[in-house]
Each structure stands twice: as structure tokens, then as C-alpha cells.
PDB file of C-alpha atoms and ligand atoms in Angstrom:
ATOM      1  CA  UNK A   2      30.751  54.680 -18.847  1.00  0.00           C
ATOM      2  CA  UNK A   3      31.271  53.639 -15.244  1.00  0.00           C
ATOM      3  CA  UNK A   4      31.313  49.974 -14.439  1.00  0.00           C
ATOM      4  CA  UNK A   5      28.044  50.159 -12.496  1.00  0.00           C
ATOM      5  CA  UNK A   6      26.288  52.065 -15.287  1.00  0.00           C
ATOM      6  CA  UNK A   7      27.442  49.420 -17.748  1.00  0.00           C
ATOM      7  CA  UNK A   8      26.236  46.693 -15.436  1.00  0.00           C
ATOM      8  CA  UNK A   9      22.810  48.370 -15.173  1.00  0.00           C
ATOM      9  CA  UNK A  10      22.593  48.675 -18.939  1.00  0.00           C
ATOM     10  CA  UNK A  11      23.398  44.991 -19.433  1.00  0.00           C
ATOM     11  CA  UNK A  12      20.961  44.006 -16.665  1.00  0.00           C
ATOM     12  CA  UNK A  13      18.159  45.948 -18.334  1.00  0.00           C
ATOM     13  CA  UNK A  14      18.858  44.437 -21.770  1.00  0.00           C
ATOM     14  CA  UNK A  15      19.157  40.959 -20.326  1.00  0.00           C
ATOM     15  CA  UNK A  16      15.824  41.300 -18.519  1.00  0.00           C
ATOM     16  CA  UNK A  17      14.133  42.334 -21.777  1.00  0.00           C
ATOM     17  CA  UNK A  18      15.670  39.364 -23.634  1.00  0.00           C
ATOM     18  CA  UNK A  19      14.657  37.044 -20.810  1.00  0.00           C
ATOM     19  CA  UNK A  20      11.038  38.147 -20.992  1.00  0.00           C
ATOM     20  CA  UNK A  21      11.048  37.634 -24.777  1.00  0.00           C
ATOM     21  CA  UNK A  22      12.441  34.135 -24.251  1.00  0.00           C
ATOM     22  CA  UNK A  23       9.701  33.367 -21.718  1.00  0.00           C
ATOM     23  CA  UNK A  24       7.037  34.589 -24.098  1.00  0.00           C
ATOM     24  CA  UNK A  25       8.419  32.525 -26.998  1.00  0.00           C
ATOM     25  CA  UNK A  26       8.670  29.454 -24.785  1.00  0.00           C
ATOM     26  CA  UNK A  27       5.072  29.880 -23.610  1.00  0.00           C
ATOM     27  CA  UNK A  28       3.783  30.404 -27.129  1.00  0.00           C
ATOM     28  CA  UNK A  29       5.461  27.147 -28.176  1.00  0.00           C
ATOM     29  CA  UNK A  30       4.181  25.155 -25.196  1.00  0.00           C
ATOM     30  CA  UNK A  31       7.724  24.562 -24.093  1.00  0.00           C
ATOM     31  CA  UNK A  32       9.503  24.961 -20.746  1.00  0.00           C
ATOM     32  CA  UNK A  33      11.994  27.724 -20.006  1.00  0.00           C
ATOM     33  CA  UNK A  34      14.456  25.069 -18.861  1.00  0.00           C
ATOM     34  CA  UNK A  35      14.547  23.607 -22.378  1.00  0.00           C
ATOM     35  CA  UNK A  36      16.284  26.704 -23.749  1.00  0.00           C
ATOM     36  CA  UNK A  37      19.821  27.755 -22.807  1.00  0.00           C
ATOM     37  CA  UNK A  38      20.809  31.351 -23.422  1.00  0.00           C
ATOM     38  CA  UNK A  39      24.356  31.704 -24.751  1.00  0.00           C
ATOM     39  CA  UNK A  40      25.537  35.308 -24.454  1.00  0.00           C
ATOM     40  CA  UNK A  41      27.597  36.121 -27.542  1.00  0.00           C
ATOM     41  CA  UNK A  42      30.382  38.319 -26.249  1.00  0.00           C
ATOM     42  CA  UNK A  43      32.526  38.822 -29.360  1.00  0.00           C
ATOM     43  CA  UNK A  44      33.914  42.370 -29.635  1.00  0.00           C
ATOM     44  CA  UNK A  45      33.081  43.074 -25.980  1.00  0.00           C
ATOM     45  CA  UNK A  46      35.602  43.158 -23.113  1.00  0.00           C
ATOM     46  CA  UNK A  47      36.082  40.591 -20.347  1.00  0.00           C
ATOM     47  CA  UNK A  48      34.586  43.112 -17.892  1.00  0.00           C
ATOM     48  CA  UNK A  49      31.235  42.633 -19.662  1.00  0.00           C
ATOM     49  CA  UNK A  50      31.513  38.885 -19.160  1.00  0.00           C
ATOM     50  CA  UNK A  51      32.035  39.478 -15.462  1.00  0.00           C
ATOM     51  CA  UNK A  52      28.835  41.578 -15.366  1.00  0.00           C
ATOM     52  CA  UNK A  53      27.009  38.814 -17.224  1.00  0.00           C
ATOM     53  CA  UNK A  54      28.326  36.224 -14.804  1.00  0.00           C
ATOM     54  CA  UNK A  55      27.099  38.320 -11.867  1.00  0.00           C
ATOM     55  CA  UNK A  56      23.705  38.464 -13.579  1.00  0.00           C
ATOM     56  CA  UNK A  57      23.538  34.677 -13.801  1.00  0.00           C
ATOM     57  CA  UNK A  58      24.847  33.935 -17.285  1.00  0.00           C
ATOM     58  CA  UNK A  59      26.959  30.771 -17.475  1.00  0.00           C
ATOM     59  CA  UNK A  60      27.345  30.323 -21.246  1.00  0.00           C
ATOM     60  CA  UNK A  61      29.498  32.516 -23.453  1.00  0.00           C
ATOM     61  CA  UNK A  62      29.803  32.381 -27.242  1.00  0.00           C
ATOM     62  CA  UNK A  63      32.780  33.629 -29.225  1.00  0.00           C
ATOM     63  CA  UNK A  64      33.759  33.653 -32.913  1.00  0.00           C
ATOM     64  CA  UNK A  65      37.491  34.294 -32.978  1.00  0.00           C
ATOM     65  CA  UNK A  66      40.053  32.124 -31.263  1.00  0.00           C
ATOM     66  CA  UNK A  67      42.617  34.741 -30.300  1.00  0.00           C
ATOM     67  CA  UNK A  68      40.107  37.184 -28.892  1.00  0.00           C
ATOM     68  CA  UNK A  69      38.259  34.458 -27.025  1.00  0.00           C
ATOM     69  CA  UNK A  70      41.361  32.872 -25.532  1.00  0.00           C
ATOM     70  CA  UNK A  71      42.657  36.096 -24.016  1.00  0.00           C
ATOM     71  CA  UNK A  72      39.175  36.929 -22.704  1.00  0.00           C
ATOM     72  CA  UNK A  73      38.871  33.423 -21.258  1.00  0.00           C
ATOM     73  CA  UNK A  74      42.133  33.919 -19.369  1.00  0.00           C
ATOM     74  CA  UNK A  75      41.212  37.396 -18.173  1.00  0.00           C
ATOM     75  CA  UNK A  76      37.764  36.242 -17.073  1.00  0.00           C
ATOM     76  CA  UNK A  77      39.249  33.341 -15.141  1.00  0.00           C
ATOM     77  CA  UNK A  78      41.487  35.768 -13.267  1.00  0.00           C
ATOM     78  CA  UNK A  79      38.401  37.629 -12.044  1.00  0.00           C
ATOM     79  CA  UNK A  80      36.077  34.721 -11.442  1.00  0.00           C
ATOM     80  CA  UNK A  81      37.136  31.538  -9.804  1.00  0.00           C
ATOM     81  CA  UNK A  82      34.341  29.303 -10.970  1.00  0.00           C
ATOM     82  CA  UNK A  83      34.763  26.440  -8.544  1.00  0.00           C
ATOM     83  CA  UNK A  84      31.772  24.508  -9.818  1.00  0.00           C
ATOM     84  CA  UNK A  85      33.061  24.910 -13.381  1.00  0.00           C
ATOM     85  CA  UNK A  86      29.601  26.020 -14.360  1.00  0.00           C
ATOM     86  CA  UNK A  87      30.796  28.379 -17.076  1.00  0.00           C
ATOM     87  CA  UNK A  88      30.730  26.903 -20.564  1.00  0.00           C
ATOM     88  CA  UNK A  89      32.456  28.422 -23.569  1.00  0.00           C
ATOM     89  CA  UNK A  90      31.078  28.023 -27.067  1.00  0.00           C
ATOM     90  CA  UNK A  91      33.011  28.515 -30.295  1.00  0.00           C
ATOM     91  CA  UNK A  92      30.724  29.443 -33.185  1.00  0.00           C
ATOM     92  CA  UNK A  93      33.065  31.007 -35.751  1.00  0.00           C
ATOM     93  CA  UNK A  94      34.447  29.396 -38.869  1.00  0.00           C
ATOM     94  CA  UNK A  95      37.035  26.728 -38.115  1.00  0.00           C
ATOM     95  CA  UNK A  96      40.584  26.897 -39.410  1.00  0.00           C
ATOM     96  CA  UNK A  97      42.997  24.032 -39.173  1.00  0.00           C
ATOM     97  CA  UNK A  98      45.793  26.026 -37.521  1.00  0.00           C
ATOM     98  CA  UNK A  99      43.419  27.252 -34.787  1.00  0.00           C
ATOM     99  CA  UNK A 100      41.917  23.913 -33.780  1.00  0.00           C
ATOM    100  CA  UNK A 101      44.354  23.180 -30.976  1.00  0.00           C
ATOM    101  CA  UNK A 102      43.950  26.569 -29.375  1.00  0.00           C
ATOM    102  CA  UNK A 103      40.154  26.486 -29.688  1.00  0.00           C
ATOM    103  CA  UNK A 104      40.028  23.054 -28.090  1.00  0.00           C
ATOM    104  CA  UNK A 105      41.900  24.354 -25.033  1.00  0.00           C
ATOM    105  CA  UNK A 106      39.225  26.918 -24.055  1.00  0.00           C
ATOM    106  CA  UNK A 107      35.998  25.929 -25.836  1.00  0.00           C
ATOM    107  CA  UNK A 108      33.706  23.350 -24.268  1.00  0.00           C
ATOM    108  CA  UNK A 109      31.565  23.163 -27.404  1.00  0.00           C
ATOM    109  CA  UNK A 110      32.391  23.768 -31.053  1.00  0.00           C
ATOM    110  CA  UNK A 111      29.190  24.736 -32.907  1.00  0.00           C
ATOM    111  CA  UNK A 112      30.588  25.113 -36.393  1.00  0.00           C
ATOM    112  CA  UNK A 113      31.919  21.811 -37.691  1.00  0.00           C
ATOM    113  CA  UNK A 114      31.105  21.672 -41.384  1.00  0.00           C
ATOM    114  CA  UNK A 115      33.942  19.638 -42.902  1.00  0.00           C
ATOM    115  CA  UNK A 116      35.134  16.120 -42.229  1.00  0.00           C
ATOM    116  CA  UNK A 117      38.750  17.059 -42.936  1.00  0.00           C
ATOM    117  CA  UNK A 118      39.087  18.457 -39.390  1.00  0.00           C
ATOM    118  CA  UNK A 119      38.056  15.225 -37.702  1.00  0.00           C
ATOM    119  CA  UNK A 120      41.437  13.407 -37.529  1.00  0.00           C
ATOM    120  CA  UNK A 121      43.062  16.486 -35.952  1.00  0.00           C
ATOM    121  CA  UNK A 122      40.196  16.896 -33.486  1.00  0.00           C
ATOM    122  CA  UNK A 123      40.477  13.225 -32.530  1.00  0.00           C
ATOM    123  CA  UNK A 124      44.215  13.665 -31.915  1.00  0.00           C
ATOM    124  CA  UNK A 125      43.478  16.736 -29.778  1.00  0.00           C
ATOM    125  CA  UNK A 126      41.026  14.795 -27.652  1.00  0.00           C
ATOM    126  CA  UNK A 127      43.875  12.369 -26.914  1.00  0.00           C
ATOM    127  CA  UNK A 128      46.466  15.091 -26.279  1.00  0.00           C
ATOM    128  CA  UNK A 129      44.136  17.121 -24.044  1.00  0.00           C
ATOM    129  CA  UNK A 130      42.655  14.013 -22.414  1.00  0.00           C
ATOM    130  CA  UNK A 131      39.045  15.104 -22.867  1.00  0.00           C
ATOM    131  CA  UNK A 132      36.221  14.456 -25.288  1.00  0.00           C
ATOM    132  CA  UNK A 133      35.580  17.191 -27.827  1.00  0.00           C
ATOM    133  CA  UNK A 134      31.937  18.135 -28.234  1.00  0.00           C
ATOM    134  CA  UNK A 135      30.827  19.094 -31.713  1.00  0.00           C
ATOM    135  CA  UNK A 136      27.722  20.513 -33.310  1.00  0.00           C
ATOM    136  CA  UNK A 137      27.341  20.223 -37.054  1.00  0.00           C
ATOM    137  CA  UNK A 138      26.680  23.529 -38.739  1.00  0.00           C
ATOM    138  CA  UNK A 139      23.788  23.113 -41.137  1.00  0.00           C
ATOM    139  CA  UNK A 140      23.470  25.568 -43.987  1.00  0.00           C
ATOM    140  CA  UNK A 141      19.955  26.905 -44.543  1.00  0.00           C
ATOM    141  CA  UNK A 142      21.125  29.011 -47.489  1.00  0.00           C
ATOM    142  CA  UNK A 143      19.855  28.078 -50.927  1.00  0.00           C
ATOM    143  CA  UNK A 144      22.125  27.813 -52.749  1.00  0.00           C
ATOM    144  CA  UNK A 145      24.859  27.105 -50.187  1.00  0.00           C
ATOM    145  CA  UNK A 146      27.123  30.070 -49.525  1.00  0.00           C
ATOM    146  CA  UNK A 147      30.668  28.915 -48.689  1.00  0.00           C
ATOM    147  CA  UNK A 148      31.468  32.286 -47.075  1.00  0.00           C
ATOM    148  CA  UNK A 149      28.800  31.612 -44.422  1.00  0.00           C
ATOM    149  CA  UNK A 150      29.795  28.050 -43.618  1.00  0.00           C
ATOM    150  CA  UNK A 151      27.612  25.014 -43.039  1.00  0.00           C
ATOM    151  CA  UNK A 152      26.922  21.697 -44.724  1.00  0.00           C
ATOM    152  CA  UNK A 153      24.054  21.055 -47.095  1.00  0.00           C
ATOM    153  CA  UNK A 154      21.070  19.221 -45.550  1.00  0.00           C
ATOM    154  CA  UNK A 155      21.698  16.169 -47.721  1.00  0.00           C
ATOM    155  CA  UNK A 156      25.274  15.839 -46.400  1.00  0.00           C
ATOM    156  CA  UNK A 157      24.382  16.136 -42.752  1.00  0.00           C
ATOM    157  CA  UNK A 158      23.826  12.507 -41.792  1.00  0.00           C
ATOM    158  CA  UNK A 159      27.005  11.422 -43.537  1.00  0.00           C
ATOM    159  CA  UNK A 160      29.036  13.993 -41.618  1.00  0.00           C
ATOM    160  CA  UNK A 161      27.392  12.871 -38.370  1.00  0.00           C
ATOM    161  CA  UNK A 162      28.334   9.259 -39.109  1.00  0.00           C
ATOM    162  CA  UNK A 163      31.940  10.294 -39.696  1.00  0.00           C
ATOM    163  CA  UNK A 164      32.060  12.076 -36.335  1.00  0.00           C
ATOM    164  CA  UNK A 165      30.749   8.878 -34.724  1.00  0.00           C
ATOM    165  CA  UNK A 166      33.765   6.982 -36.097  1.00  0.00           C
ATOM    166  CA  UNK A 167      36.060   8.848 -33.663  1.00  0.00           C
ATOM    167  CA  UNK A 168      35.904   7.746 -30.040  1.00  0.00           C
ATOM    168  CA  UNK A 169      37.233  11.070 -28.740  1.00  0.00           C
ATOM    169  CA  UNK A 170      34.531  13.141 -30.416  1.00  0.00           C
ATOM    170  CA  UNK A 171      31.053  13.697 -29.041  1.00  0.00           C
ATOM    171  CA  UNK A 172      28.269  14.521 -31.468  1.00  0.00           C
ATOM    172  CA  UNK A 173      26.186  17.071 -29.588  1.00  0.00           C
ATOM    173  CA  UNK A 174      23.716  18.353 -32.160  1.00  0.00           C
ATOM    174  CA  UNK A 175      23.095  20.876 -34.892  1.00  0.00           C
ATOM    175  CA  UNK A 176      23.759  24.558 -35.336  1.00  0.00           C
ATOM    176  CA  UNK A 177      22.197  26.860 -37.914  1.00  0.00           C
ATOM    177  CA  UNK A 178      22.121  30.526 -38.837  1.00  0.00           C
ATOM    178  CA  UNK A 179      19.058  31.873 -40.655  1.00  0.00           C
ATOM    179  CA  UNK A 180      19.701  33.063 -44.229  1.00  0.00           C
ATOM    180  CA  UNK A 181      19.811  36.814 -44.780  1.00  0.00           C
ATOM    181  CA  UNK A 182      17.051  36.859 -47.374  1.00  0.00           C
ATOM    182  CA  UNK A 183      14.404  34.483 -45.990  1.00  0.00           C
ATOM    183  CA  UNK A 184      11.889  35.065 -43.191  1.00  0.00           C
ATOM    184  CA  UNK A 185      13.260  33.371 -40.054  1.00  0.00           C
ATOM    185  CA  UNK A 186      10.123  31.318 -39.407  1.00  0.00           C
ATOM    186  CA  UNK A 187      10.406  29.792 -42.891  1.00  0.00           C
ATOM    187  CA  UNK A 188      14.118  29.093 -42.512  1.00  0.00           C
ATOM    188  CA  UNK A 189      13.695  27.627 -39.043  1.00  0.00           C
ATOM    189  CA  UNK A 190      10.700  25.626 -40.239  1.00  0.00           C
ATOM    190  CA  UNK A 191      13.137  23.863 -42.570  1.00  0.00           C
ATOM    191  CA  UNK A 192      15.497  23.421 -39.622  1.00  0.00           C
ATOM    192  CA  UNK A 193      12.709  21.758 -37.648  1.00  0.00           C
ATOM    193  CA  UNK A 194      12.121  19.174 -40.387  1.00  0.00           C
ATOM    194  CA  UNK A 195      15.821  18.500 -40.923  1.00  0.00           C
ATOM    195  CA  UNK A 196      16.566  18.244 -37.209  1.00  0.00           C
ATOM    196  CA  UNK A 197      13.790  15.675 -36.743  1.00  0.00           C
ATOM    197  CA  UNK A 198      15.471  13.406 -39.297  1.00  0.00           C
ATOM    198  CA  UNK A 199      18.852  14.063 -37.727  1.00  0.00           C
ATOM    199  CA  UNK A 200      17.540  13.145 -34.267  1.00  0.00           C
ATOM    200  CA  UNK A 201      16.179   9.854 -35.526  1.00  0.00           C
ATOM    201  CA  UNK A 202      19.678   8.985 -36.768  1.00  0.00           C
ATOM    202  CA  UNK A 203      21.488  10.369 -33.683  1.00  0.00           C
ATOM    203  CA  UNK A 204      19.105  10.446 -30.701  1.00  0.00           C
ATOM    204  CA  UNK A 205      21.837  11.582 -28.273  1.00  0.00           C
ATOM    205  CA  UNK A 206      22.820  14.562 -30.426  1.00  0.00           C
ATOM    206  CA  UNK A 207      19.839  16.562 -29.269  1.00  0.00           C
ATOM    207  CA  UNK A 208      21.096  20.132 -29.138  1.00  0.00           C
ATOM    208  CA  UNK A 209      19.677  22.584 -31.650  1.00  0.00           C
ATOM    209  CA  UNK A 210      21.691  25.801 -31.580  1.00  0.00           C
ATOM    210  CA  UNK A 211      19.717  28.406 -33.507  1.00  0.00           C
ATOM    211  CA  UNK A 212      18.469  31.934 -33.103  1.00  0.00           C
ATOM    212  CA  UNK A 213      20.249  35.266 -32.663  1.00  0.00           C
ATOM    213  CA  UNK A 214      19.085  38.693 -31.496  1.00  0.00           C
ATOM    214  CA  UNK A 215      16.746  39.222 -34.441  1.00  0.00           C
ATOM    215  CA  UNK A 216      15.187  35.788 -34.681  1.00  0.00           C
ATOM    216  CA  UNK A 217      15.465  33.796 -31.469  1.00  0.00           C
ATOM    217  CA  UNK A 218      11.691  33.679 -30.938  1.00  0.00           C
ATOM    218  CA  UNK A 219      11.269  31.918 -34.314  1.00  0.00           C
ATOM    219  CA  UNK A 220      14.111  29.555 -33.401  1.00  0.00           C
ATOM    220  CA  UNK A 221      12.492  28.678 -30.076  1.00  0.00           C
ATOM    221  CA  UNK A 222       9.238  27.941 -31.913  1.00  0.00           C
ATOM    222  CA  UNK A 223      11.198  25.581 -34.186  1.00  0.00           C
ATOM    223  CA  UNK A 224      12.694  23.688 -31.252  1.00  0.00           C
ATOM    224  CA  UNK A 225      15.991  25.461 -30.530  1.00  0.00           C
ATOM    225  CA  UNK A 226      17.614  24.275 -27.315  1.00  0.00           C
ATOM    226  CA  UNK A 227      20.416  26.875 -27.387  1.00  0.00           C
ATOM    227  CA  UNK A 228      20.046  30.447 -28.593  1.00  0.00           C
ATOM    228  CA  UNK A 229      23.068  32.671 -29.289  1.00  0.00           C
ATOM    229  CA  UNK A 230      22.273  36.275 -28.455  1.00  0.00           C
ATOM    230  CA  UNK A 231      24.765  39.138 -28.654  1.00  0.00           C
ATOM    231  CA  UNK A 232      23.673  42.642 -29.595  1.00  0.00           C
ATOM    232  CA  UNK A 233      20.297  42.578 -27.816  1.00  0.00           C
ATOM    233  CA  UNK A 234      22.174  42.081 -24.559  1.00  0.00           C
ATOM    234  CA  UNK A 235      25.438  43.953 -25.048  1.00  0.00           C
ATOM    235  CA  UNK A 236      24.571  46.583 -27.669  1.00  0.00           C
ATOM    236  CA  UNK A 237      25.684  46.950 -31.254  1.00  0.00           C
ATOM    237  CA  UNK A 238      29.206  45.866 -32.114  1.00  0.00           C
ATOM    238  CA  UNK A 239      31.462  48.582 -33.469  1.00  0.00           C
TER     239      UNK A 239
HETATM  240  C1  PLP B 318      27.527  37.157 -33.870  1.00  0.00           C
HETATM  241  C2  PLP B 318      26.799  35.885 -33.887  1.00  0.00           C
HETATM  242  C3  PLP B 318      25.660  35.690 -33.098  1.00  0.00           C
HETATM  243  C4  PLP B 318      25.013  36.789 -32.274  1.00  0.00           C
HETATM  244  O1  PLP B 318      24.416  37.724 -33.131  1.00  0.00           O
HETATM  245  P1  PLP B 318      23.510  38.926 -32.577  1.00  0.00           P
HETATM  246  O2  PLP B 318      22.723  39.337 -33.755  1.00  0.00           O
HETATM  247  O3  PLP B 318      24.449  39.964 -32.082  1.00  0.00           O
HETATM  248  O4  PLP B 318      22.664  38.384 -31.484  1.00  0.00           O
HETATM  249  C5  PLP B 318      25.081  34.426 -33.096  1.00  0.00           C
HETATM  250  N1  PLP B 318      25.572  33.407 -33.836  1.00  0.00           N
HETATM  251  C6  PLP B 318      26.658  33.564 -34.615  1.00  0.00           C
HETATM  252  C7  PLP B 318      27.154  32.406 -35.416  1.00  0.00           C
HETATM  253  C8  PLP B 318      27.292  34.810 -34.687  1.00  0.00           C
HETATM  254  O5  PLP B 318      28.355  34.950 -35.480  1.00  0.00           O
END
């Protein structure tokens, strides 16, 4: 496919997603500005990120460190983002030996679900001379499924308090993925209740990262501030 045909395809998909976001926002009596669209670009080339940038997207989500880091470098060769408007989001499962690399390119880590990473992340914030922004990944699976990541609702506040013990770490909010076997509005209804309690404990940690291609309207209804949308914009991943 030529570059301009690919750009047109992405533009068309993005416009359809945008109108679905506007509808969901209206139906929930919310404002469009309360919801940030993160384009999930895993498995797609840096050239697609350049198209997305041209179309106004400033937030990219990635799951794998190595893939993301090389794309980050390639993208930055194309686009000199003087205002530093582009933000990179890591949303894959964390691994200890990848933390340093992730912290070099990611502005936000959405998938913290274990306190054992915190001392290393604190050290990285010192080495890299920047705060590290973390979202706690909440599991909505019952029972918890370790292969999908996330902490149990009853462990959430305790993990948040541990993050707060480290001056180099910034507690940004919550992230959740809907279970495979539950209707998204039910799952995100639980998220809404849990996030209200979380916000009372940590009023500054007010991001709610929830909703993907199949369920972002339900997530917006439940209060999501950041939706992570891949295939609806870029096509199915092979
Ligand atoms: C891949 C992925 C997404 C995007 O999924 P789509 O269904 O392609 O929109 C969002 N969040 C996480 C955690 C993912 O792994």
C-alpha cells in the first residue's frame, strides 16, 4: 500500500473512532477534553506513527520494550517534536530486566502491579533525573489471572501507599483491562466503584486508563480519562 493510501485509511478509521468517542462522551454528560485517546501502535511500523502524528495524535501506547524503543528512535528521526507534546505509554507486563530501558522512552507506565519493582524504579528516577509516573494495574478478573497481570481490588490501596513512599515516583492513577468473559459495562461498573475509593485515598492520582477498541464507550461511561485504542484505528494485528 502506498504511504498516502495508508494515511487515508488511518484517517478514515480515526475519524470513525473520534465520532464514537464524542457520542460516548455526550451520552455520559462528559466533555471531550476529559478523555485522552492513546493510539496503541504495537505491531505497526513507525511510519504509521508519523501518519498518526500528522493527524493530530500525541499519545502512543506500546506493550514491548524492544519494539517500542526502536520505534521511538525512528519516530524521533522523522518528527522533531519541539514542544515535546508526544507522550509514550507503556502498557505491557513489566519485567525487572526491562525497567531501565522502558524508563528511558516511556513517559507513563500503566502496568505496575507488584511492589517489588519500586526500589529499582526509584533508583532509575535518580539515575535519569526525572520522576517516573506510574498507574496501578487493577485486575477485574475473578478470580485473578496472573497471566493477565493486575492487582486484586483489595490490594490496591496498599500498593498505592507503597508507591507514595518513594519520592521519585509519581502515582498517576489506575489502569484496567476488561475481563474476557464479562460484559464490559459490568466490568467497568466495578472499576467505577473501585476508582472512587482509590481517588478518595489518592486525590492527585486521577487518571483512569481503561477501554480498548471493543469497549471504550463503556469505559468512558465509567469515567475513563485515557482510552487505549489499537485495532480500530490501525487495523487487525497480524
Ligand atoms: C493491545 C492492547 C490495547 C489495544 O487493543 P485494541 O483491541 O487493539 O484496541 C489496549 N490495552 C492493552 C493493555 C493492550 O495490550
